[in-house]
Every structure is written in structure tokens, then in C-alpha cells.
Amino acid sequence: MAAKRAETFFPLVAGDESKLNHSRHINYWRRCLKTYLPYQYTSNDSNRMSLAFFIVSALDVLGNLETGITPGEREGYINWIYHCQHPEGGFRAFPATDFGELRNENNKAWDPANVPATFFALLMLAIFGDDLERVKRRECLEWLTRMQRPDGSFGETIGENGRIEGGNDIRFGYTGTGIRWILRGSVEGPVDGVSDINVDKLVECIRISETYDGGISEARFHEAHAGFTFCAISALSFLDRLPLPTSPNNDRVRGLSNLPLTLHWLASRQTATLDDDDAYDTNKDGTNSSATCHDADSFAKLSGFPPKNSESSYKGQPTSQFETQWTGMNGRCNKIADTCYAFWVTGSLATLNHLPIIDRPALRRYLLDKVQHLVGGFGKMPGDPPDLYHSYLGLATMAILDEPGLKSFDAPLCMSNDARKHLESLSWRRKIVGIRDGDEAEIAASSRVEIAKPDGMQVEHEASSDRSHLTLSGG
Amino acid sequence: MSKYSDDPAWSDIVPLPQDDGGPNPLAAIAYKDEYSEAMSYLRAVMAENEMSERVLGLTEHIISMNPAHYTVWLYRAKCLFTLSSDLKAEIAWLNPTALKHLKNYQIWHHRQTIIEKLDSADGEVTFISSMLEADSKNYHVWSYRQWLVRRFDLWHEGELEAVEGMLKEDVRNNSAWNHRWFVVFGNEKMEGVDDGVLEREMDYAKAAIYMTPQNQSPWNYLRGLLRYAKLPASTLKEFALEFASPEKPDEVHSSHALDLLADIYAEEENKKEAEKALDLLAKRFDPIRANYWNYRKSLLELPAAAS
Ligand SMILES: [Zn+2]
């Protein structure tokens, strides 16, 4: 198990005042774990399994899960997760659909297992150090194959007459392939008599969701979006179908048909437009002509058109330093920054081994100075109160950026490498993955996406190999 | 005070309380009594598969508190169809509900189910317009709009004009640009587009760039057209040079033009000019992405085949 970093109290950059308020974040998450969430979360009742995952995983990443709960509480939390297990495999997203003893053939359509919830439940069991022996693994994998549509996409639940419900949306492909990876690694074909999902079809589905500007959308022809881009890239990583630099002896269909363009799209997400006031009025004030170029973040401000109210603070500053002090990430072209996209973008780049193409210190400062909240957690935008979703993804981004004091993080699984290693150590899983030990090692060796690294280049590799998720072997 | 237990119309129902699985539930929410009670009645009627008017009222009540409840929508749809309810009335109810829950996805799925059954897109385009007035980049609305266009073959029913109207409102609306791409290229029944259409689209994107040179949406659109047509980047060399040149660092009007020029010079194996363009981006015109531009510079060192 990787220990917490020793350099907790050393700032990342000399003279950098920005700090992750470690103890406040622990307080925030412990409150979420041990007391009721306020009633405003009722509209998220159906996402309780994901909310639970954010809470449990955040405390794990902060290194406070083992010390912060008693063995009895741990047992109780694990039992709650199993309580949500569905009799036919998979997990419910919340206990509210459970009819208990009244469940029968006629009403079971209203109480289905849920794909994203199953992914989060399995991850949480791994974080708690459970062995997943009580998971109906065979039923779960069989159910998973029924969740895939003929076009390769995944649904969210199974409804009446076996109908696949939920949108045609790559989030379900991501969490579905995540379940598959957890329960059977990246081995293709039947395992123990349970057939596999159609991997080629899903990859095809992702390929046609690539957009004309290099991003990925939820489905064909929809708009490129960082969240869906993360889901697609992570799914490809779970399936070991990310592009290879050179692919000798490899005839499998792979995703990301134009990696350089996708990197361009991801790098374009970084922005100094942090709230609505920063967004320029683009066409109503006559400034938006070729003579003024008055309509973008970095460029417009740099070329002599700072917004009027910040002119005084702008003057005398070294331009580039001032402008790039705090930069967040947006989720789509021409939108403003939002905490969660910091994760969707850095998570995508970390999985593609290209994290250094963004400005990590400026993103870190944005998270710490602009959206980190005084009571702990992160808000969506500057001044916003923290919520579970943005607090978790903000923290996860800090972990991806190797913030001292946080556990090292696996982007596609969206949890700590400690938890991932625990999963990979489980004997039943080793048996499944180990059957084809040789194949796995070969896959691991060939599937690394190489970052070009000629002399004199500033972009460095992520140092530790355990951060590269592309090595999926059971170890 | 209790909406259901004190109501004689519900007296035949034994509410089914939630079983939260022992003393350590995760992410437990401080439900208001109103929600807990309604949910207990929902479980009870769902367990019996009751299809009735009162069930429609109950599901509406639940949806007002928790619109993300995925099976309550499916249950409601089944109920509507079983009772042969007035589906137009359902749409009329959905309109304000969607406006109230702009970020909710289940509402759109339900709307799709109902419209599919009605087999008519009457009034939908008007409704979409009102939604986009409230939130012009709402992902669910644009996704639904694409479904509608495909399902009811609305390709030539004013879609292109509608997009143009929205881009006139806000030429930086990337959702509208994406929808334009869909309208032009998304019709599977057509076998590609002809040169005239390509030219028209190029001119349209170029006009938008003249108006807002630093707006990435039309640049992305323009370069997407180029890739679609399998034309080299250098096709746009003259156009890009109108906005920037590595030789005139004080007259740069668009960082995106420099980006394009860097690609064109790389394509022409003019490494020196490509480096100049990327340096200008990294140091002066787009320092936010300095690492990225330097990375791109490093790619110039690689043999052409690798990029
Ligand atoms: Zn967000």
C-alpha cells in the first residue's frame, strides 16, 4: 500500500501561498459521513450510491478513512452497500425502490439494478477493503451483457420486458466497462462460462461520438463535452482499446481516431474566464470586430483590451503571469470554468499520459484560491457553497495533480491507487486475470500511449509507473 | 397535515416504509416527512402495479421533489398509456416542469416517450425555442432537438435558419455551431454533401471569423470542414494570414489563426515558421497554453510519420 506522501507540509511551488486546507476538508467529509445530508439533497435521493461513493472515497484520498471510523462502523457501511445489492445481480442506486418481501415478477420492473450505482458500489467495497465475496459476481456480469444495446451502447437499467432504459449516453458505457474491469479485468471473451459484452461495438460507438473539433460527445453528432470525453477515454482504458503509437500485430479497433486533435481539444479547455462577469459581451457593444478581437479569455486581455474594472491591477503586471495566475477548466468551447471540469479534463489527460500539456500550477491555484471553500469542500464556481459532487471532483483533481498529503489517484477508476491495488490483489480476481497472465503482460507492455519526448522538451512523463492506468495487468 | 394518511381516498393503501439496511446507512438524507410519506405510498402502489388517476397525482408529487427518480417516470408513462390518458395534457404539464428543472435529464426521456407515442412533433419546435431562450446551451435540449429532427424528418423544416438566428444572437454559442454541423452532415439518408454545400459552410464560418476572430467555435467548424473534405490545412493559408503572421507579431488578430498557421507550416515542413508561430502563442498570445504550444513545438522534431 502506498503510504501518504511525506512532504505534506512543503508547498508545491516555492513562495506559493495557496494551500489545501487538509483538516477542513476532512471535517467537511466526516460531517457528510456521520450526519444526515440536508434535505436539499432529496432531489439527489436516486443518486445515493454515488453520493456515498464521493464521501467514502474522499476520506480515503485524504487518508482519513481507516482512522476516522470504528471497525463496527466499517462493517455497518459495508452491510449497507450489500443491502443495496439487487437479487438478480448489480446494485440499486438507492434503497427506495426495494419492495422487500412484496417483490415479485409483476413489480420488479420498478426496482431494477442500476449501472452507474453498481460501479460505485463495487469501488466503495474496494475502498473499504472488502473482498467482494458477497457480490453476486456471475449474476452481475450476466446482467451487464443484457445492458448493452445492439448498437453497442449501454443503458442505465432494465425495465419491463427486458427493455433497456436510460439514454444512449457514454456515461453508462464508462460505468459498464468499469464494472467489467473490476470483475474480470481486460480479458476478452467468455470467463467461467459467462459471455463477454461486445467490446468492438462499444468502441465503434465511441468512435462515432468523436466530434469535428476533436472532443467526444454523449452520442453521435452531439456537442463535444469534457465529461463525456472523460467517460469515453476511461472506457477505452478499461477495455485496453486506447490508441497505440505504433500497433504491430494489432488488428483490434481502437478509440480516439485522431489523438492529436483530442489533445488540442482538451488543452483548449483551460480558461481564465472564471465567472459570468469575465465573459465578454460579444456582439452588442460594437467591440467585437476584427480590429479589436474582444472576445476571448487569454488573448483579448493580453492584446491590450483588459476589462475596464481590472485595468488598474492589470497595469504594471507582467502580462502573462497576471493572466495565467488562476485558470480553471470549462466543459465545452466558449463556456466558463467550473470545478468539476478540472477533473474531467485532467482525468482524461492523465489517462492519456499527457497531463503536462496543461498549466498545472495555475489550475491548482484556481482550485485552492477561487473555489475551495472556507468550511472545506469545493464549490462549483467562485463564491459558491460546497456540494458533494464538486467537492469530490475538486479533491480528485488535486490528487491527480499530486498534491502532497493526498493519496495517489487512478483517474479512470476515480479512486485511490491503494484501493485499486486492493482490488487487484483479490484472489478470485487474480484467478480470472491470471489465467491469461502472459496475454496480460503483453497487453500491458504494448498499450502505453507514448508521449513524444525529444530533447529539450519541457513536458515530462509522469514519473511513477503505477499512475499509468494503461497498465491493467493484475500485478 | 399528512397528505396521504389523512386522505380517505388513500385509506385502502398500507404505506411501505423505506428499509435503509441497518444502523449505518451511507449518504442518508434528512428527508422531510412529506417526501418520506409520499415515497412510502409510491412503493405500496408500485408493488401492486396500480394504474390509476391517483397514481398519476402521486407520481407528479414525487417528481416535484425528486425529478431524478428513474423508475417513477417509467411507472408514470405506463400508467398514462394504460389509462389512455390525454398525452397532449401530459406535454402541457411537462413544459413548465422542464423549465423548473433545467438540468434534469429524465424529463427529456419521458418527453421523448410521450412524443413518440403521439407520433407528432406539433408545437415541439416552439417549445424548444422557449427552452433555449432560458438556457441557450442546455445540453439536454439540444440532444432532444436532434432526436426530434431525425424522428420527424425535420431536416428541411427551418432548422438551418433557426441555427442562423441563434448564431446571430450569439456567435460564440458552440451548441448552435454543433447543431449546424448536425443539420448539414447528420442526415444519414443523404450520401455526403456536395461541393456547393461545403463552400457555403466555409463561407459562413469565415464570415463569423471576420466578425469575431478570436472566437474558437467557427475556427473549429472551419477546420472540421477541411478534414471532412480531406483538404490540406494549407487550403486556408491565405485566409489565416489575414489574421496573423509569424512575421508581424504586433499585428496578430487571432491566436487561432496562429495555431492554424503552425499546422500549415508543419505540413509544408517549414519548421522555422511553425516554431515562430508556436512561440508567439506560448509567450504572447496564448500563454495559458504555453505548455501545450511547447509540446507542439517538440512534435516538430519528430519524423513526420509520427504525428
Ligand atoms: Zn460542475
Short mmCIF file of C-alpha atoms in Angstrom, two decimals, chain A residues 33 35-39 41-48 51-52 55-56 72-73 76-77 79-81 83 92-99 102 104 106-107 109-112 114 124 128 156-157 160 163 165-168 171-172 211-213 217-218 220-225 228 258 260-261 263-265 267-272 280 282-284 288-291 293 295-300 302-303 320 323-324 327 332-335 354 356-360 451-452 454 457-459, chain B residues 16-32 35 39 42-44 46-49 51 65-71 74-76 78 103 105-106 109 113 135 137-140 142-144 146-147 150 167-179 181-182 185-188 209-218 220-225 227 243 252-256 259 283-296 298-299 301-302 307:
data_model
loop_
_atom_site.label_atom_id
_atom_site.label_comp_id
_atom_site.label_asym_id
_atom_site.label_seq_id
_atom_site.Cartn_x
_atom_site.Cartn_y
_atom_site.Cartn_z
CA LEU A 33 -20.37 10.60 6.52
CA THR A 35 -24.66 13.10 9.93
CA TYR A 36 -27.71 13.35 7.66
CA LEU A 37 -27.23 15.26 4.45
CA PRO A 38 -29.51 18.33 4.39
CA TYR A 39 -32.96 17.78 2.86
CA TYR A 41 -30.23 16.53 -1.36
CA THR A 42 -33.69 14.94 -1.74
CA SER A 43 -33.58 15.75 -5.46
CA ASN A 44 -30.47 13.53 -5.50
CA ASP A 45 -32.03 10.71 -3.48
CA SER A 46 -31.83 8.48 -6.56
CA ASN A 47 -28.07 9.05 -6.69
CA ARG A 48 -27.36 8.00 -3.14
CA LEU A 51 -23.08 10.44 -3.12
CA ALA A 52 -21.92 7.67 -0.78
CA ILE A 55 -17.95 10.66 0.75
CA VAL A 56 -16.14 7.37 1.30
CA GLY A 72 -18.09 -1.66 13.68
CA GLU A 73 -18.97 1.36 11.55
CA GLY A 76 -22.12 -1.34 9.01
CA TYR A 77 -21.27 0.71 5.91
CA ASN A 79 -23.52 -4.03 5.02
CA TRP A 80 -25.46 -1.03 3.75
CA ILE A 81 -23.81 -1.39 0.34
CA HIS A 83 -28.17 -4.22 1.38
CA ARG A 92 -29.71 -0.39 -6.68
CA ALA A 93 -28.85 3.30 -6.76
CA PHE A 94 -30.87 3.87 -3.58
CA PRO A 95 -32.82 1.68 -1.19
CA ALA A 96 -36.08 3.46 -2.01
CA THR A 97 -37.17 1.12 -4.81
CA ASP A 98 -36.84 -2.03 -2.68
CA PHE A 99 -40.24 -3.70 -2.09
CA LEU A 102 -43.53 -7.81 -1.72
CA ASN A 104 -42.48 -10.28 -7.45
CA ASN A 106 -45.06 -8.23 -11.79
CA ASN A 107 -43.47 -5.34 -9.95
CA ALA A 109 -39.56 -3.60 -13.36
CA TRP A 110 -39.90 -0.73 -10.86
CA ASP A 111 -36.97 -2.00 -8.82
CA PRO A 112 -34.05 -2.54 -11.21
CA ASN A 114 -28.56 0.45 -11.91
CA MET A 124 -16.65 1.57 -2.45
CA PHE A 128 -13.38 -0.32 2.46
CA GLU A 156 -28.89 2.52 -17.18
CA THR A 157 -31.47 -0.04 -16.03
CA GLU A 160 -40.41 -4.06 -18.43
CA ARG A 163 -36.25 -3.26 -22.30
CA GLU A 165 -33.93 2.03 -20.23
CA GLY A 166 -31.93 5.23 -19.89
CA GLY A 167 -30.41 7.45 -22.53
CA ASN A 168 -27.95 6.50 -25.20
CA ARG A 171 -21.70 7.55 -19.02
CA PHE A 172 -23.29 4.12 -18.96
CA THR A 211 -16.81 15.40 -32.85
CA TYR A 212 -15.47 17.57 -35.66
CA ASP A 213 -13.40 19.58 -33.17
CA SER A 217 -19.97 13.79 -27.04
CA GLU A 218 -22.61 11.61 -25.38
CA ARG A 220 -23.16 10.74 -32.42
CA PHE A 221 -23.42 14.40 -33.57
CA HIS A 222 -23.98 15.76 -30.09
CA GLU A 223 -21.72 18.54 -28.80
CA ALA A 224 -18.23 17.76 -27.51
CA HIS A 225 -18.22 17.80 -23.72
CA PHE A 228 -18.31 12.60 -21.90
CA ASN A 258 -7.25 11.48 -34.02
CA PRO A 260 -3.51 14.95 -31.55
CA LEU A 261 -6.85 16.64 -32.21
CA LEU A 263 -5.29 16.64 -27.09
CA HIS A 264 -5.82 20.00 -28.78
CA TRP A 265 -9.44 19.98 -27.67
CA ALA A 267 -5.81 21.71 -23.87
CA SER A 268 -8.30 24.27 -25.16
CA ARG A 269 -10.47 23.75 -22.07
CA GLN A 270 -8.17 25.73 -19.80
CA THR A 271 -9.54 29.23 -19.36
CA ALA A 272 -9.20 32.44 -17.39
CA TYR A 280 -17.29 39.37 -22.85
CA THR A 282 -19.63 39.54 -27.82
CA ASN A 283 -21.76 41.42 -30.22
CA LYS A 284 -23.82 44.10 -28.64
CA ASN A 288 -16.34 42.55 -31.47
CA SER A 289 -14.68 43.26 -34.76
CA SER A 290 -11.50 42.06 -36.35
CA ALA A 291 -9.90 45.28 -35.27
CA CYS A 293 -10.70 40.88 -31.15
CA ASP A 295 -13.98 38.11 -27.23
CA ALA A 296 -11.77 35.54 -25.59
CA ASP A 297 -10.09 34.90 -22.33
CA SER A 298 -6.40 34.94 -22.64
CA PHE A 299 -5.88 36.58 -25.93
CA ALA A 300 -8.22 39.51 -25.68
CA LEU A 302 -3.34 40.20 -23.40
CA SER A 303 -3.60 42.20 -26.53
CA SER A 320 1.47 36.57 -18.87
CA GLU A 323 -3.28 36.42 -16.83
CA THR A 324 -2.32 32.87 -16.07
CA THR A 327 -7.06 29.30 -14.69
CA ARG A 332 -17.30 22.98 -23.71
CA CYS A 333 -15.98 25.58 -26.11
CA ASN A 334 -16.81 29.17 -25.11
CA LYS A 335 -18.18 28.29 -21.67
CA HIS A 354 -0.39 13.84 -21.40
CA PRO A 356 1.84 18.07 -18.59
CA ILE A 357 0.34 19.82 -21.64
CA ILE A 358 -1.83 21.92 -19.33
CA ASP A 359 -0.77 24.58 -16.82
CA ARG A 360 -0.99 22.56 -13.61
CA ILE A 451 4.17 10.94 -25.17
CA ALA A 452 6.64 12.33 -27.61
CA PRO A 454 12.52 14.64 -27.78
CA MET A 457 11.11 19.36 -24.28
CA GLN A 458 9.51 20.67 -21.14
CA VAL A 459 6.81 18.08 -20.95
CA LEU B 16 -44.46 0.65 2.66
CA PRO B 17 -41.67 2.42 4.56
CA GLN B 18 -38.10 2.54 3.30
CA ASP B 19 -35.73 -0.13 4.62
CA ASP B 20 -32.39 1.64 4.93
CA GLY B 21 -30.50 -1.50 5.84
CA GLY B 22 -29.31 -1.24 9.41
CA PRO B 23 -27.67 1.35 11.65
CA ASN B 24 -25.03 2.67 9.23
CA PRO B 25 -26.71 3.91 6.05
CA LEU B 26 -24.46 5.89 3.71
CA ALA B 27 -25.43 9.29 2.30
CA ALA B 28 -28.62 9.26 4.35
CA ILE B 29 -30.68 12.37 3.65
CA ALA B 30 -32.76 14.31 6.17
CA TYR B 31 -35.96 13.70 4.20
CA LYS B 32 -38.91 15.88 5.00
CA TYR B 35 -41.25 13.11 0.91
CA MET B 39 -42.42 7.58 -1.21
CA LEU B 42 -45.42 5.11 -4.05
CA ARG B 43 -43.74 1.83 -3.04
CA ALA B 44 -47.08 0.45 -1.93
CA MET B 46 -45.92 0.22 -7.36
CA ALA B 47 -45.74 -3.13 -5.58
CA GLU B 48 -49.37 -3.70 -6.61
CA ASN B 49 -48.83 -2.28 -10.10
CA MET B 51 -52.64 2.08 -12.62
CA MET B 65 -39.44 16.72 -5.05
CA ASN B 66 -37.15 14.26 -6.82
CA PRO B 67 -37.27 14.56 -10.62
CA ALA B 68 -34.26 12.23 -10.97
CA HIS B 69 -36.18 9.19 -9.67
CA TYR B 70 -35.69 6.96 -12.69
CA THR B 71 -38.45 4.41 -12.21
CA LEU B 74 -41.31 4.80 -16.30
CA TYR B 75 -44.16 3.94 -13.96
CA ARG B 76 -45.94 7.17 -14.82
CA LYS B 78 -47.01 3.04 -18.23
CA LYS B 103 -30.65 20.28 -15.60
CA TYR B 105 -32.38 14.52 -17.84
CA GLN B 106 -35.26 12.11 -17.06
CA HIS B 109 -36.50 10.93 -21.82
CA THR B 113 -41.56 8.55 -24.87
CA ASP B 135 -30.68 28.45 -21.42
CA LYS B 137 -26.57 25.99 -24.32
CA ASN B 138 -28.67 23.41 -22.46
CA TYR B 139 -27.23 20.04 -23.45
CA HIS B 140 -30.44 18.08 -22.93
CA TRP B 142 -30.02 20.30 -27.99
CA SER B 143 -29.84 16.50 -27.73
CA TYR B 144 -33.62 16.30 -27.72
CA GLN B 146 -31.51 16.28 -32.67
CA TRP B 147 -33.74 13.35 -31.83
CA ARG B 150 -34.31 12.74 -37.03
CA LEU B 167 -25.79 32.41 -34.05
CA LYS B 168 -26.88 35.93 -34.90
CA GLU B 169 -27.88 36.28 -31.25
CA ASP B 170 -24.59 34.85 -30.01
CA VAL B 171 -21.94 33.87 -32.49
CA ARG B 172 -19.98 32.21 -29.66
CA ASN B 173 -22.74 29.68 -28.90
CA ASN B 174 -20.86 26.46 -29.60
CA SER B 175 -24.01 24.37 -29.12
CA ALA B 176 -25.55 26.21 -32.05
CA TRP B 177 -22.44 25.66 -34.16
CA ASN B 178 -22.56 21.96 -33.32
CA HIS B 179 -26.23 21.83 -34.26
CA TRP B 181 -22.87 20.63 -38.18
CA PHE B 182 -25.59 18.12 -37.36
CA PHE B 185 -23.92 16.39 -42.06
CA GLY B 186 -26.20 14.38 -39.78
CA ASN B 187 -28.83 13.19 -42.23
CA GLU B 188 -27.93 9.54 -42.79
CA ILE B 209 -14.45 34.66 -38.06
CA TYR B 210 -14.23 38.09 -39.70
CA MET B 211 -16.76 39.26 -37.15
CA THR B 212 -15.12 37.58 -34.13
CA PRO B 213 -11.59 36.47 -34.98
CA GLN B 214 -10.85 35.25 -31.50
CA ASN B 215 -13.95 33.04 -31.34
CA GLN B 216 -12.81 29.41 -31.42
CA SER B 217 -16.17 27.94 -32.46
CA PRO B 218 -16.11 28.99 -36.14
CA ASN B 220 -13.12 24.64 -35.14
CA TYR B 221 -16.04 24.43 -37.53
CA LEU B 222 -13.93 25.59 -40.46
CA ARG B 223 -11.15 23.15 -39.73
CA GLY B 224 -13.71 20.39 -39.25
CA LEU B 225 -14.99 21.12 -42.77
CA ARG B 227 -10.94 17.44 -42.51
CA PHE B 243 -5.42 37.45 -39.13
CA VAL B 252 -1.92 39.45 -34.62
CA HIS B 253 -5.71 39.41 -34.57
CA SER B 254 -6.34 35.81 -33.66
CA SER B 255 -4.47 33.16 -31.73
CA HIS B 256 -6.46 30.52 -33.62
CA ASP B 259 -2.47 27.83 -34.40
CA LYS B 283 4.89 33.61 -24.99
CA ARG B 284 2.47 36.26 -26.02
CA PHE B 285 -0.92 35.41 -27.40
CA ASP B 286 -2.00 32.33 -25.51
CA PRO B 287 0.32 31.83 -22.51
CA ILE B 288 -2.37 29.88 -20.65
CA ARG B 289 -1.49 27.05 -23.01
CA ALA B 290 2.26 27.65 -23.05
CA ASN B 291 2.95 24.00 -22.15
CA TYR B 292 0.73 22.81 -24.94
CA TRP B 293 2.33 25.04 -27.57
CA ASN B 294 5.78 23.98 -26.41
CA TYR B 295 4.67 20.37 -26.66
CA ARG B 296 3.51 21.04 -30.21
CA SER B 298 8.57 19.42 -29.67
CA LEU B 299 6.50 17.37 -32.13
CA GLU B 301 11.34 17.45 -34.10
CA LEU B 302 9.74 14.09 -34.78
CA SER B 307 2.32 12.94 -35.88
#
